[in-house]
PDB file of C-alpha atoms and ligand atoms in Angstrom:
ATOM      1  CA  MET A  21       8.408  21.734  39.606  1.00  0.00           C
ATOM      2  CA  PRO A  22       7.967  24.901  38.165  1.00  0.00           C
ATOM      3  CA  ALA A  23       4.263  24.938  37.014  1.00  0.00           C
ATOM      4  CA  ASN A  24       4.674  28.012  34.808  1.00  0.00           C
ATOM      5  CA  ARG A  25       7.389  26.382  32.669  1.00  0.00           C
ATOM      6  CA  TYR A  26       6.526  24.361  29.589  1.00  0.00           C
ATOM      7  CA  PHE A  27       7.881  20.918  29.363  1.00  0.00           C
ATOM      8  CA  ALA A  28       9.377  19.173  26.583  1.00  0.00           C
ATOM      9  CA  MET A  29      10.517  15.317  25.996  1.00  0.00           C
ATOM     10  CA  VAL A  30      13.228  14.941  23.414  1.00  0.00           C
ATOM     11  CA  THR A  31      14.473  11.674  22.101  1.00  0.00           C
ATOM     12  CA  GLY A  32      17.874  11.058  20.684  1.00  0.00           C
ATOM     13  CA  ALA A  33      19.067  13.999  22.490  1.00  0.00           C
ATOM     14  CA  SER A  34      22.518  13.001  23.224  1.00  0.00           C
ATOM     15  CA  THR A  35      24.164  13.937  19.924  1.00  0.00           C
ATOM     16  CA  GLY A  36      23.302  15.393  16.555  1.00  0.00           C
ATOM     17  CA  ILE A  37      19.914  17.027  15.505  1.00  0.00           C
ATOM     18  CA  GLY A  38      18.244  15.730  19.042  1.00  0.00           C
ATOM     19  CA  LEU A  39      20.713  17.590  21.007  1.00  0.00           C
ATOM     20  CA  GLU A  40      20.368  20.716  18.970  1.00  0.00           C
ATOM     21  CA  LEU A  41      16.454  20.156  19.328  1.00  0.00           C
ATOM     22  CA  ALA A  42      16.924  20.167  23.236  1.00  0.00           C
ATOM     23  CA  ARG A  43      19.187  23.374  22.939  1.00  0.00           C
ATOM     24  CA  CYS A  44      16.388  25.064  21.072  1.00  0.00           C
ATOM     25  CA  CYS A  45      13.632  23.826  23.717  1.00  0.00           C
ATOM     26  CA  ALA A  46      16.092  25.099  26.569  1.00  0.00           C
ATOM     27  CA  ARG A  47      16.951  28.365  25.064  1.00  0.00           C
ATOM     28  CA  ALA A  48      13.042  28.806  24.526  1.00  0.00           C
ATOM     29  CA  GLY A  49      12.618  28.319  28.166  1.00  0.00           C
ATOM     30  CA  PHE A  50      11.195  24.550  28.201  1.00  0.00           C
ATOM     31  CA  ASP A  51      12.089  22.142  30.915  1.00  0.00           C
ATOM     32  CA  LEU A  52      13.343  19.145  29.546  1.00  0.00           C
ATOM     33  CA  LEU A  53      13.322  15.283  29.786  1.00  0.00           C
ATOM     34  CA  ILE A  54      15.925  13.891  27.332  1.00  0.00           C
ATOM     35  CA  ALA A  55      16.662  10.339  26.342  1.00  0.00           C
ATOM     36  CA  ALA A  56      19.234   8.318  24.533  1.00  0.00           C
ATOM     37  CA  ASP A  57      20.602   4.895  24.720  1.00  0.00           C
ATOM     38  CA  GLU A  58      24.242   5.552  25.869  1.00  0.00           C
ATOM     39  CA  PRO A  59      25.456   7.098  29.136  1.00  0.00           C
ATOM     40  CA  ALA A  60      26.537  10.522  26.980  1.00  0.00           C
ATOM     41  CA  ILE A  61      23.001  11.674  27.417  1.00  0.00           C
ATOM     42  CA  GLU A  62      23.942  12.682  31.044  1.00  0.00           C
ATOM     43  CA  ALA A  63      26.590  15.035  29.611  1.00  0.00           C
ATOM     44  CA  ALA A  64      24.275  16.478  27.415  1.00  0.00           C
ATOM     45  CA  ALA A  65      21.971  16.989  30.158  1.00  0.00           C
ATOM     46  CA  ASP A  66      24.684  18.851  32.178  1.00  0.00           C
ATOM     47  CA  GLU A  67      25.549  21.146  29.351  1.00  0.00           C
ATOM     48  CA  LEU A  68      21.680  21.918  28.993  1.00  0.00           C
ATOM     49  CA  ARG A  69      21.253  22.527  32.374  1.00  0.00           C
ATOM     50  CA  LYS A  70      23.758  25.616  31.850  1.00  0.00           C
ATOM     51  CA  LEU A  71      20.851  27.296  29.926  1.00  0.00           C
ATOM     52  CA  GLY A  72      18.897  27.744  33.082  1.00  0.00           C
ATOM     53  CA  VAL A  73      16.179  25.239  32.888  1.00  0.00           C
ATOM     54  CA  THR A  74      15.293  21.961  34.737  1.00  0.00           C
ATOM     55  CA  VAL A  75      16.660  18.913  32.645  1.00  0.00           C
ATOM     56  CA  ASP A  76      16.386  15.603  33.661  1.00  0.00           C
ATOM     57  CA  SER A  77      17.802  12.557  31.652  1.00  0.00           C
ATOM     58  CA  VAL A  78      16.968   9.101  30.751  1.00  0.00           C
ATOM     59  CA  HIS A  79      19.206   6.426  29.444  1.00  0.00           C
ATOM     60  CA  ALA A  80      17.177   3.939  27.701  1.00  0.00           C
ATOM     61  CA  ASP A  81      16.846   1.597  24.494  1.00  0.00           C
ATOM     62  CA  LEU A  82      13.750   3.222  22.726  1.00  0.00           C
ATOM     63  CA  ALA A  83      13.843   0.258  20.493  1.00  0.00           C
ATOM     64  CA  THR A  84      12.026  -1.657  23.213  1.00  0.00           C
ATOM     65  CA  LEU A  85       8.639  -1.022  24.653  1.00  0.00           C
ATOM     66  CA  GLU A  86      10.117  -1.360  28.292  1.00  0.00           C
ATOM     67  CA  GLY A  87      12.683   1.478  27.250  1.00  0.00           C
ATOM     68  CA  VAL A  88       9.759   3.823  26.280  1.00  0.00           C
ATOM     69  CA  ASP A  89       7.747   2.919  29.344  1.00  0.00           C
ATOM     70  CA  GLN A  90      10.920   3.784  31.545  1.00  0.00           C
ATOM     71  CA  LEU A  91      11.047   7.463  29.754  1.00  0.00           C
ATOM     72  CA  CYS A  92       7.289   8.020  30.322  1.00  0.00           C
ATOM     73  CA  ALA A  93       7.701   6.863  33.803  1.00  0.00           C
ATOM     74  CA  ALA A  94      10.390   9.486  34.160  1.00  0.00           C
ATOM     75  CA  SER A  95       8.093  12.247  33.418  1.00  0.00           C
ATOM     76  CA  ARG A  96       6.475  11.564  36.936  1.00  0.00           C
ATOM     77  CA  GLY A  97       3.115  12.630  35.522  1.00  0.00           C
ATOM     78  CA  ARG A  98       4.258  16.033  34.403  1.00  0.00           C
ATOM     79  CA  PRO A  99       2.391  16.936  31.069  1.00  0.00           C
ATOM     80  CA  VAL A 100       4.193  16.941  28.153  1.00  0.00           C
ATOM     81  CA  ASP A 101       3.729  19.901  26.199  1.00  0.00           C
ATOM     82  CA  ALA A 102       5.925  19.013  23.377  1.00  0.00           C
ATOM     83  CA  LEU A 103       7.321  15.714  22.420  1.00  0.00           C
ATOM     84  CA  LEU A 104      10.217  15.691  19.790  1.00  0.00           C
ATOM     85  CA  ALA A 105      10.400  12.043  18.788  1.00  0.00           C
ATOM     86  CA  ASN A 106      13.976  12.305  17.052  1.00  0.00           C
ATOM     87  CA  ALA A 107      15.761   9.046  18.029  1.00  0.00           C
ATOM     88  CA  GLY A 108      16.674   7.054  15.064  1.00  0.00           C
ATOM     89  CA  VAL A 109      19.331   4.910  13.515  1.00  0.00           C
ATOM     90  CA  GLY A 110      20.637   4.259   9.968  1.00  0.00           C
ATOM     91  CA  LEU A 111      22.054   1.066   8.336  1.00  0.00           C
ATOM     92  CA  GLY A 112      24.114   1.023   5.036  1.00  0.00           C
ATOM     93  CA  ARG A 113      24.972  -1.646   2.780  1.00  0.00           C
ATOM     94  CA  ALA A 114      23.104  -4.004   0.572  1.00  0.00           C
ATOM     95  CA  PHE A 115      20.079  -5.536   2.245  1.00  0.00           C
ATOM     96  CA  LEU A 116      21.234  -9.132   1.979  1.00  0.00           C
ATOM     97  CA  ASP A 117      24.541  -8.111   3.276  1.00  0.00           C
ATOM     98  CA  GLN A 118      22.925  -6.631   6.426  1.00  0.00           C
ATOM     99  CA  GLU A 119      22.783  -8.589   9.900  1.00  0.00           C
ATOM    100  CA  PHE A 120      19.213  -9.258  10.564  1.00  0.00           C
ATOM    101  CA  ASN A 121      19.545  -8.116  14.166  1.00  0.00           C
ATOM    102  CA  ARG A 122      20.716  -4.675  12.814  1.00  0.00           C
ATOM    103  CA  ILE A 123      17.752  -4.448  10.292  1.00  0.00           C
ATOM    104  CA  ARG A 124      15.235  -5.033  13.021  1.00  0.00           C
ATOM    105  CA  ARG A 125      16.886  -2.682  15.496  1.00  0.00           C
ATOM    106  CA  VAL A 126      16.249  -0.043  12.649  1.00  0.00           C
ATOM    107  CA  VAL A 127      12.735  -0.522  12.343  1.00  0.00           C
ATOM    108  CA  ASP A 128      12.102  -1.367  16.176  1.00  0.00           C
ATOM    109  CA  THR A 129      13.823   2.271  16.995  1.00  0.00           C
ATOM    110  CA  ASN A 130      12.798   4.109  13.961  1.00  0.00           C
ATOM    111  CA  ILE A 131       8.977   2.706  13.926  1.00  0.00           C
ATOM    112  CA  THR A 132       7.917   0.732  17.034  1.00  0.00           C
ATOM    113  CA  GLY A 133       9.482   2.819  19.655  1.00  0.00           C
ATOM    114  CA  THR A 134       8.558   5.940  17.804  1.00  0.00           C
ATOM    115  CA  LEU A 135       4.931   4.959  17.534  1.00  0.00           C
ATOM    116  CA  TYR A 136       4.586   3.539  21.022  1.00  0.00           C
ATOM    117  CA  LEU A 137       6.171   6.701  22.537  1.00  0.00           C
ATOM    118  CA  ILE A 138       3.785   8.984  20.429  1.00  0.00           C
ATOM    119  CA  HIS A 139       0.895   7.037  21.369  1.00  0.00           C
ATOM    120  CA  ARG A 140       1.620   7.142  24.980  1.00  0.00           C
ATOM    121  CA  ILE A 141       2.226  10.887  25.102  1.00  0.00           C
ATOM    122  CA  GLY A 142      -0.240  11.902  22.499  1.00  0.00           C
ATOM    123  CA  SER A 143      -3.061  10.219  24.523  1.00  0.00           C
ATOM    124  CA  GLY A 144      -2.293  12.624  27.566  1.00  0.00           C
ATOM    125  CA  MET A 145      -2.329  15.727  24.999  1.00  0.00           C
ATOM    126  CA  ARG A 146      -5.367  14.677  23.571  1.00  0.00           C
ATOM    127  CA  GLN A 147      -6.751  14.456  27.292  1.00  0.00           C
ATOM    128  CA  ARG A 148      -5.738  18.019  27.736  1.00  0.00           C
ATOM    129  CA  ASN A 149      -6.652  19.050  24.016  1.00  0.00           C
ATOM    130  CA  SER A 150      -3.114  20.661  23.910  1.00  0.00           C
ATOM    131  CA  GLY A 151       0.378  19.861  22.644  1.00  0.00           C
ATOM    132  CA  ARG A 152       2.957  19.979  20.070  1.00  0.00           C
ATOM    133  CA  ILE A 153       4.588  16.776  18.370  1.00  0.00           C
ATOM    134  CA  LEU A 154       7.436  16.975  16.232  1.00  0.00           C
ATOM    135  CA  ILE A 155       8.645  13.729  14.436  1.00  0.00           C
ATOM    136  CA  THR A 156      12.091  13.765  12.893  1.00  0.00           C
ATOM    137  CA  GLY A 157      11.585  11.934   9.194  1.00  0.00           C
ATOM    138  CA  SER A 158      13.747  12.571   6.521  1.00  0.00           C
ATOM    139  CA  ILE A 159      13.813  13.454   2.788  1.00  0.00           C
ATOM    140  CA  ALA A 160      14.947   9.952   2.213  1.00  0.00           C
ATOM    141  CA  GLY A 161      11.763   8.909   2.999  1.00  0.00           C
ATOM    142  CA  PHE A 162      11.001  10.227  -0.701  1.00  0.00           C
ATOM    143  CA  MET A 163      13.281   7.787  -2.110  1.00  0.00           C
ATOM    144  CA  PRO A 164      13.685   4.093  -2.439  1.00  0.00           C
ATOM    145  CA  GLY A 165      17.164   3.901  -0.618  1.00  0.00           C
ATOM    146  CA  SER A 166      19.190   1.482  -2.687  1.00  0.00           C
ATOM    147  CA  PHE A 167      22.192   0.503  -0.165  1.00  0.00           C
ATOM    148  CA  GLN A 168      20.017   1.894   2.697  1.00  0.00           C
ATOM    149  CA  ALA A 169      16.608   0.147   1.979  1.00  0.00           C
ATOM    150  CA  VAL A 170      15.524  -0.389   5.392  1.00  0.00           C
ATOM    151  CA  TYR A 171      16.261   3.078   6.905  1.00  0.00           C
ATOM    152  CA  ASN A 172      14.685   4.752   4.070  1.00  0.00           C
ATOM    153  CA  GLY A 173      11.726   2.730   4.224  1.00  0.00           C
ATOM    154  CA  THR A 174      11.426   3.342   8.004  1.00  0.00           C
ATOM    155  CA  LYS A 175      11.568   7.160   7.239  1.00  0.00           C
ATOM    156  CA  ALA A 176       8.807   6.886   4.299  1.00  0.00           C
ATOM    157  CA  PHE A 177       6.761   5.354   7.077  1.00  0.00           C
ATOM    158  CA  LEU A 178       7.097   8.428   9.392  1.00  0.00           C
ATOM    159  CA  ASP A 179       6.819  10.956   6.855  1.00  0.00           C
ATOM    160  CA  SER A 180       3.652   9.413   5.925  1.00  0.00           C
ATOM    161  CA  PHE A 181       2.323   8.550   9.451  1.00  0.00           C
ATOM    162  CA  SER A 182       3.240  12.155  10.539  1.00  0.00           C
ATOM    163  CA  PHE A 183       0.951  13.547   7.977  1.00  0.00           C
ATOM    164  CA  ALA A 184      -1.923  10.999   8.704  1.00  0.00           C
ATOM    165  CA  ILE A 185      -2.271  11.527  12.351  1.00  0.00           C
ATOM    166  CA  ARG A 186      -1.845  15.408  12.048  1.00  0.00           C
ATOM    167  CA  GLU A 187      -5.016  15.289   9.811  1.00  0.00           C
ATOM    168  CA  GLU A 188      -6.760  12.855  12.451  1.00  0.00           C
ATOM    169  CA  LEU A 189      -6.112  15.736  15.052  1.00  0.00           C
ATOM    170  CA  ARG A 190      -6.890  18.646  12.793  1.00  0.00           C
ATOM    171  CA  GLY A 191      -9.138  21.048  14.604  1.00  0.00           C
ATOM    172  CA  SER A 192      -7.865  19.796  18.091  1.00  0.00           C
ATOM    173  CA  GLY A 193      -5.227  21.841  20.089  1.00  0.00           C
ATOM    174  CA  ILE A 194      -2.398  19.249  19.099  1.00  0.00           C
ATOM    175  CA  THR A 195      -0.162  19.848  16.194  1.00  0.00           C
ATOM    176  CA  VAL A 196       1.930  17.251  14.467  1.00  0.00           C
ATOM    177  CA  THR A 197       5.311  18.403  12.486  1.00  0.00           C
ATOM    178  CA  CYS A 198       7.311  16.309  10.600  1.00  0.00           C
ATOM    179  CA  LEU A 199      11.023  17.515  10.306  1.00  0.00           C
ATOM    180  CA  MET A 200      12.470  16.142   6.940  1.00  0.00           C
ATOM    181  CA  PRO A 201      16.339  16.715   7.053  1.00  0.00           C
ATOM    182  CA  GLY A 202      18.559  15.955   4.228  1.00  0.00           C
ATOM    183  CA  ALA A 203      22.094  14.613   4.745  1.00  0.00           C
ATOM    184  CA  THR A 204      23.028  16.527   8.063  1.00  0.00           C
ATOM    185  CA  GLU A 205      26.619  16.340   9.991  1.00  0.00           C
ATOM    186  CA  THR A 206      26.114  14.256  12.772  1.00  0.00           C
ATOM    187  CA  GLU A 207      27.225  10.683  14.170  1.00  0.00           C
ATOM    188  CA  PHE A 208      24.546   9.176  11.904  1.00  0.00           C
ATOM    189  CA  PHE A 209      26.794   7.854   8.897  1.00  0.00           C
ATOM    190  CA  ARG A 210      29.480   6.654  10.889  1.00  0.00           C
ATOM    191  CA  ARG A 211      27.210   4.516  13.134  1.00  0.00           C
ATOM    192  CA  ALA A 212      25.312   3.137   9.790  1.00  0.00           C
ATOM    193  CA  ASP A 213      28.509   2.206   8.471  1.00  0.00           C
ATOM    194  CA  MET A 214      28.352   4.390   5.633  1.00  0.00           C
ATOM    195  CA  MET A 215      31.895   6.174   5.839  1.00  0.00           C
ATOM    196  CA  ASP A 216      32.736   4.522   2.509  1.00  0.00           C
ATOM    197  CA  THR A 217      29.714   6.071   0.545  1.00  0.00           C
ATOM    198  CA  TYR A 218      29.419   9.391  -1.267  1.00  0.00           C
ATOM    199  CA  VAL A 219      26.723  10.517   1.055  1.00  0.00           C
ATOM    200  CA  GLY A 220      28.765   9.657   4.024  1.00  0.00           C
ATOM    201  CA  THR A 221      31.779  11.725   3.143  1.00  0.00           C
ATOM    202  CA  ALA A 222      30.039  14.640   1.074  1.00  0.00           C
ATOM    203  CA  LYS A 223      29.549  17.921   2.832  1.00  0.00           C
ATOM    204  CA  LYS A 224      26.542  18.070   4.783  1.00  0.00           C
ATOM    205  CA  ASP A 225      23.953  20.464   6.513  1.00  0.00           C
ATOM    206  CA  ASP A 226      24.370  21.870   9.692  1.00  0.00           C
ATOM    207  CA  ALA A 227      22.684  19.928  12.731  1.00  0.00           C
ATOM    208  CA  ALA A 228      21.930  23.390  14.736  1.00  0.00           C
ATOM    209  CA  GLU A 229      20.523  25.030  11.548  1.00  0.00           C
ATOM    210  CA  VAL A 230      18.196  21.705  10.877  1.00  0.00           C
ATOM    211  CA  ALA A 231      17.218  21.773  14.250  1.00  0.00           C
ATOM    212  CA  ARG A 232      16.234  25.184  14.697  1.00  0.00           C
ATOM    213  CA  ALA A 233      14.061  25.118  11.601  1.00  0.00           C
ATOM    214  CA  GLY A 234      12.071  21.828  12.951  1.00  0.00           C
ATOM    215  CA  PHE A 235      11.803  23.685  16.297  1.00  0.00           C
ATOM    216  CA  GLU A 236      10.333  26.841  14.820  1.00  0.00           C
ATOM    217  CA  ALA A 237       8.143  24.615  12.458  1.00  0.00           C
ATOM    218  CA  MET A 238       6.837  22.737  15.527  1.00  0.00           C
ATOM    219  CA  ILE A 239       6.268  25.852  17.350  1.00  0.00           C
ATOM    220  CA  SER A 240       4.116  27.615  14.791  1.00  0.00           C
ATOM    221  CA  GLY A 241       2.408  24.087  14.120  1.00  0.00           C
ATOM    222  CA  GLU A 242       3.619  23.812  10.404  1.00  0.00           C
ATOM    223  CA  GLY A 243       2.830  20.189   8.848  1.00  0.00           C
ATOM    224  CA  ASP A 244       6.346  19.605   7.712  1.00  0.00           C
ATOM    225  CA  VAL A 245       9.877  21.398   7.217  1.00  0.00           C
ATOM    226  CA  VAL A 246      12.287  20.548   4.563  1.00  0.00           C
ATOM    227  CA  THR A 247      15.754  22.562   5.416  1.00  0.00           C
ATOM    228  CA  GLY A 248      17.871  23.891   2.701  1.00  0.00           C
ATOM    229  CA  LEU A 249      17.296  25.069  -0.805  1.00  0.00           C
ATOM    230  CA  LYS A 250      19.199  21.818  -2.436  1.00  0.00           C
ATOM    231  CA  ASN A 251      16.877  19.378  -0.227  1.00  0.00           C
ATOM    232  CA  LYS A 252      13.740  21.330  -1.162  1.00  0.00           C
ATOM    233  CA  ILE A 253      14.731  20.784  -4.787  1.00  0.00           C
ATOM    234  CA  GLN A 254      15.520  17.052  -4.369  1.00  0.00           C
ATOM    235  CA  SER A 255      12.299  16.196  -2.402  1.00  0.00           C
ATOM    236  CA  ALA A 256      10.294  18.206  -5.166  1.00  0.00           C
ATOM    237  CA  VAL A 257      11.992  16.471  -7.980  1.00  0.00           C
ATOM    238  CA  ALA A 258      11.406  12.811  -6.204  1.00  0.00           C
ATOM    239  CA  ASN A 259       7.768  13.547  -6.005  1.00  0.00           C
ATOM    240  CA  VAL A 260       7.678  13.418 -10.143  1.00  0.00           C
ATOM    241  CA  THR A 261      10.546  11.019 -10.704  1.00  0.00           C
ATOM    242  CA  PRO A 262       9.724   7.411 -11.233  1.00  0.00           C
ATOM    243  CA  ALA A 263      10.761   5.079  -8.274  1.00  0.00           C
ATOM    244  CA  ALA A 264      13.089   2.924 -10.346  1.00  0.00           C
ATOM    245  CA  VAL A 265      15.171   6.132 -11.413  1.00  0.00           C
ATOM    246  CA  LEU A 266      15.249   7.296  -7.963  1.00  0.00           C
ATOM    247  CA  ALA A 267      16.578   3.930  -6.631  1.00  0.00           C
ATOM    248  CA  ARG A 268      19.327   4.106  -9.396  1.00  0.00           C
ATOM    249  CA  GLN A 269      20.354   7.773  -8.352  1.00  0.00           C
ATOM    250  CA  HIS A 270      20.195   6.421  -4.576  1.00  0.00           C
ATOM    251  CA  ARG A 271      22.754   3.749  -5.366  1.00  0.00           C
ATOM    252  CA  ARG A 272      25.352   6.519  -6.462  1.00  0.00           C
ATOM    253  CA  MET A 273      25.115   8.133  -3.182  1.00  0.00           C
ATOM    254  CA  ALA A 274      24.810   4.964  -0.819  1.00  0.00           C
ATOM    255  CA  GLU A 275      26.878   2.375  -2.478  1.00  0.00           C
ATOM    256  CA  PRO A 276      29.994   1.229  -0.542  1.00  0.00           C
ATOM    257  CA  GLY A 277      32.993   2.296  -2.451  1.00  0.00           C
ATOM    258  CA  THR A 278      31.445   5.541  -3.639  1.00  0.00           C
ATOM    259  CA  ALA A 279      33.034   7.772  -1.324  1.00  0.00           C
ATOM    260  CA  ARG A 280      34.661  11.125  -2.368  1.00  0.00           C
ATOM    261  CA  SER A 281      38.308  10.911  -2.428  1.00  0.00           C
TER     262      SER A 281
HETATM  263  N1  NAP B  26      22.170  12.972   9.867  1.00  0.00           N
HETATM  264  C1  NAP B  26      21.203  12.829   8.889  1.00  0.00           C
HETATM  265  O1  NAP B  26      21.718  12.983   7.697  1.00  0.00           O
HETATM  266  C2  NAP B  26      19.840  12.615   8.972  1.00  0.00           C
HETATM  267  C3  NAP B  26      19.021  12.988   7.974  1.00  0.00           C
HETATM  268  C4  NAP B  26      17.693  12.847   8.120  1.00  0.00           C
HETATM  269  C5  NAP B  26      17.095  12.501   9.166  1.00  0.00           C
HETATM  270  N2  NAP B  26      18.021  11.892  10.229  1.00  0.00           N
HETATM  271  C6  NAP B  26      17.178  11.595  11.616  1.00  0.00           C
HETATM  272  O2  NAP B  26      17.449  12.387  12.686  1.00  0.00           O
HETATM  273  C7  NAP B  26      17.451  11.663  13.663  1.00  0.00           C
HETATM  274  C8  NAP B  26      18.825  11.863  14.578  1.00  0.00           C
HETATM  275  O3  NAP B  26      19.881  11.538  13.944  1.00  0.00           O
HETATM  276  P1  NAP B  26      21.017  12.204  13.953  1.00  0.00           P
HETATM  277  O4  NAP B  26      21.618  12.372  12.352  1.00  0.00           O
HETATM  278  O5  NAP B  26      21.210  13.141  14.894  1.00  0.00           O
HETATM  279  O6  NAP B  26      22.254  10.936  14.402  1.00  0.00           O
HETATM  280  P2  NAP B  26      23.142  10.973  15.686  1.00  0.00           P
HETATM  281  O7  NAP B  26      23.956  11.792  16.140  1.00  0.00           O
HETATM  282  O8  NAP B  26      23.462   9.328  15.476  1.00  0.00           O
HETATM  283  O9  NAP B  26      21.923  10.693  16.880  1.00  0.00           O
HETATM  284  C9  NAP B  26      20.953   9.901  16.997  1.00  0.00           C
HETATM  285  C10 NAP B  26      20.592   9.946  18.319  1.00  0.00           C
HETATM  286  O10 NAP B  26      19.491   8.883  18.695  1.00  0.00           O
HETATM  287  C11 NAP B  26      19.720   7.984  19.669  1.00  0.00           C
HETATM  288  N3  NAP B  26      19.242   6.621  19.617  1.00  0.00           N
HETATM  289  C12 NAP B  26      19.478   6.058  18.680  1.00  0.00           C
HETATM  290  N4  NAP B  26      18.912   4.485  18.962  1.00  0.00           N
HETATM  291  C13 NAP B  26      18.253   4.929  19.980  1.00  0.00           C
HETATM  292  C14 NAP B  26      17.651   4.015  20.834  1.00  0.00           C
HETATM  293  N5  NAP B  26      17.388   2.645  20.506  1.00  0.00           N
HETATM  294  N6  NAP B  26      17.246   4.156  22.002  1.00  0.00           N
HETATM  295  C15 NAP B  26      17.320   5.508  22.528  1.00  0.00           C
HETATM  296  N7  NAP B  26      18.274   6.394  21.872  1.00  0.00           N
HETATM  297  C16 NAP B  26      18.542   5.945  20.347  1.00  0.00           C
HETATM  298  C17 NAP B  26      21.187   8.158  19.958  1.00  0.00           C
HETATM  299  O11 NAP B  26      21.448   7.939  21.164  1.00  0.00           O
HETATM  300  P3  NAP B  26      22.813   6.792  21.623  1.00  0.00           P
HETATM  301  O12 NAP B  26      24.007   7.315  20.920  1.00  0.00           O
HETATM  302  O13 NAP B  26      22.590   6.963  23.241  1.00  0.00           O
HETATM  303  O14 NAP B  26      22.399   5.471  21.083  1.00  0.00           O
HETATM  304  C18 NAP B  26      21.495   9.517  19.443  1.00  0.00           C
HETATM  305  O15 NAP B  26      21.329  10.534  20.709  1.00  0.00           O
HETATM  306  C19 NAP B  26      17.310  10.195  13.487  1.00  0.00           C
HETATM  307  O16 NAP B  26      16.015  10.012  13.433  1.00  0.00           O
HETATM  308  C20 NAP B  26      17.798  10.314  12.057  1.00  0.00           C
HETATM  309  O17 NAP B  26      17.325   9.266  11.272  1.00  0.00           O
HETATM  310  C21 NAP B  26      19.337  12.349  10.248  1.00  0.00           C
END
């Protein structure tokens, strides 16, 4: 174990924003422990090793406490310098049309698993008075997400939680940063069953650019980062728009049948 290198843990690193975050870490010289729920994580690890750092991978379900324990055990006691808690899942369609086991999985992955991981790794950081935490929230957290209601609620939770614990840790050697992407080109919308919606089919941000902004904000210890001018305007407007109006606007983006032709 090279003692002189920093060590980052990245969740949801098999694809999308998480894989790009892991690439940013590797290029900056962090050794990596990466995790996801499917075997594709091993292919990501093989690719990341080519960047010259040590990469271990864990195939675990981070919607469960056992899966999070498995990930923490895989660090083999090595102090985590940077935790990038990124794993997350979406779910489209009207709330009452969604299957409850999928609803619960969104909450368990995005909230429960994320909190448990941050609690475990954050405790070690507090003992050492040192660490960087990046949480992937979303600008979706600013809007009541009609036809994506539970997902947006989980991101509102994370956006809020991130600022709250950042304040609790102010003055310590630990910083907490919330990455708030807008719609980004990844597997996300296909997995969320939203390819018949406007947002699922519209042009989206580049995952590498989103991740780079998040990584840089984490390194410099910023509180949050919203990427891209359009998203910055959208989130600023959301802050002064009534919730009922935002929910109506969200319908136009996320209701099944709104896909661009
Ligand atoms: N794409 C967007 O428009 C957008 C916008 C704002 C925020 N975000 C957030 O960005 C984060 C990354 O999403 P993405 O867009 O990059 O989507 P993605 O390509 O679908 O990647 C999601 C990652 O999370 C992992 N994951 C999901 N559930 C998991 C579980 N239970 N246990 C372990 N790993 C799990 C996936 O691994 P497996 O494939 O192995 O399950 C995958 O590596 C999420 O938190 C998402 O909410 C995305």
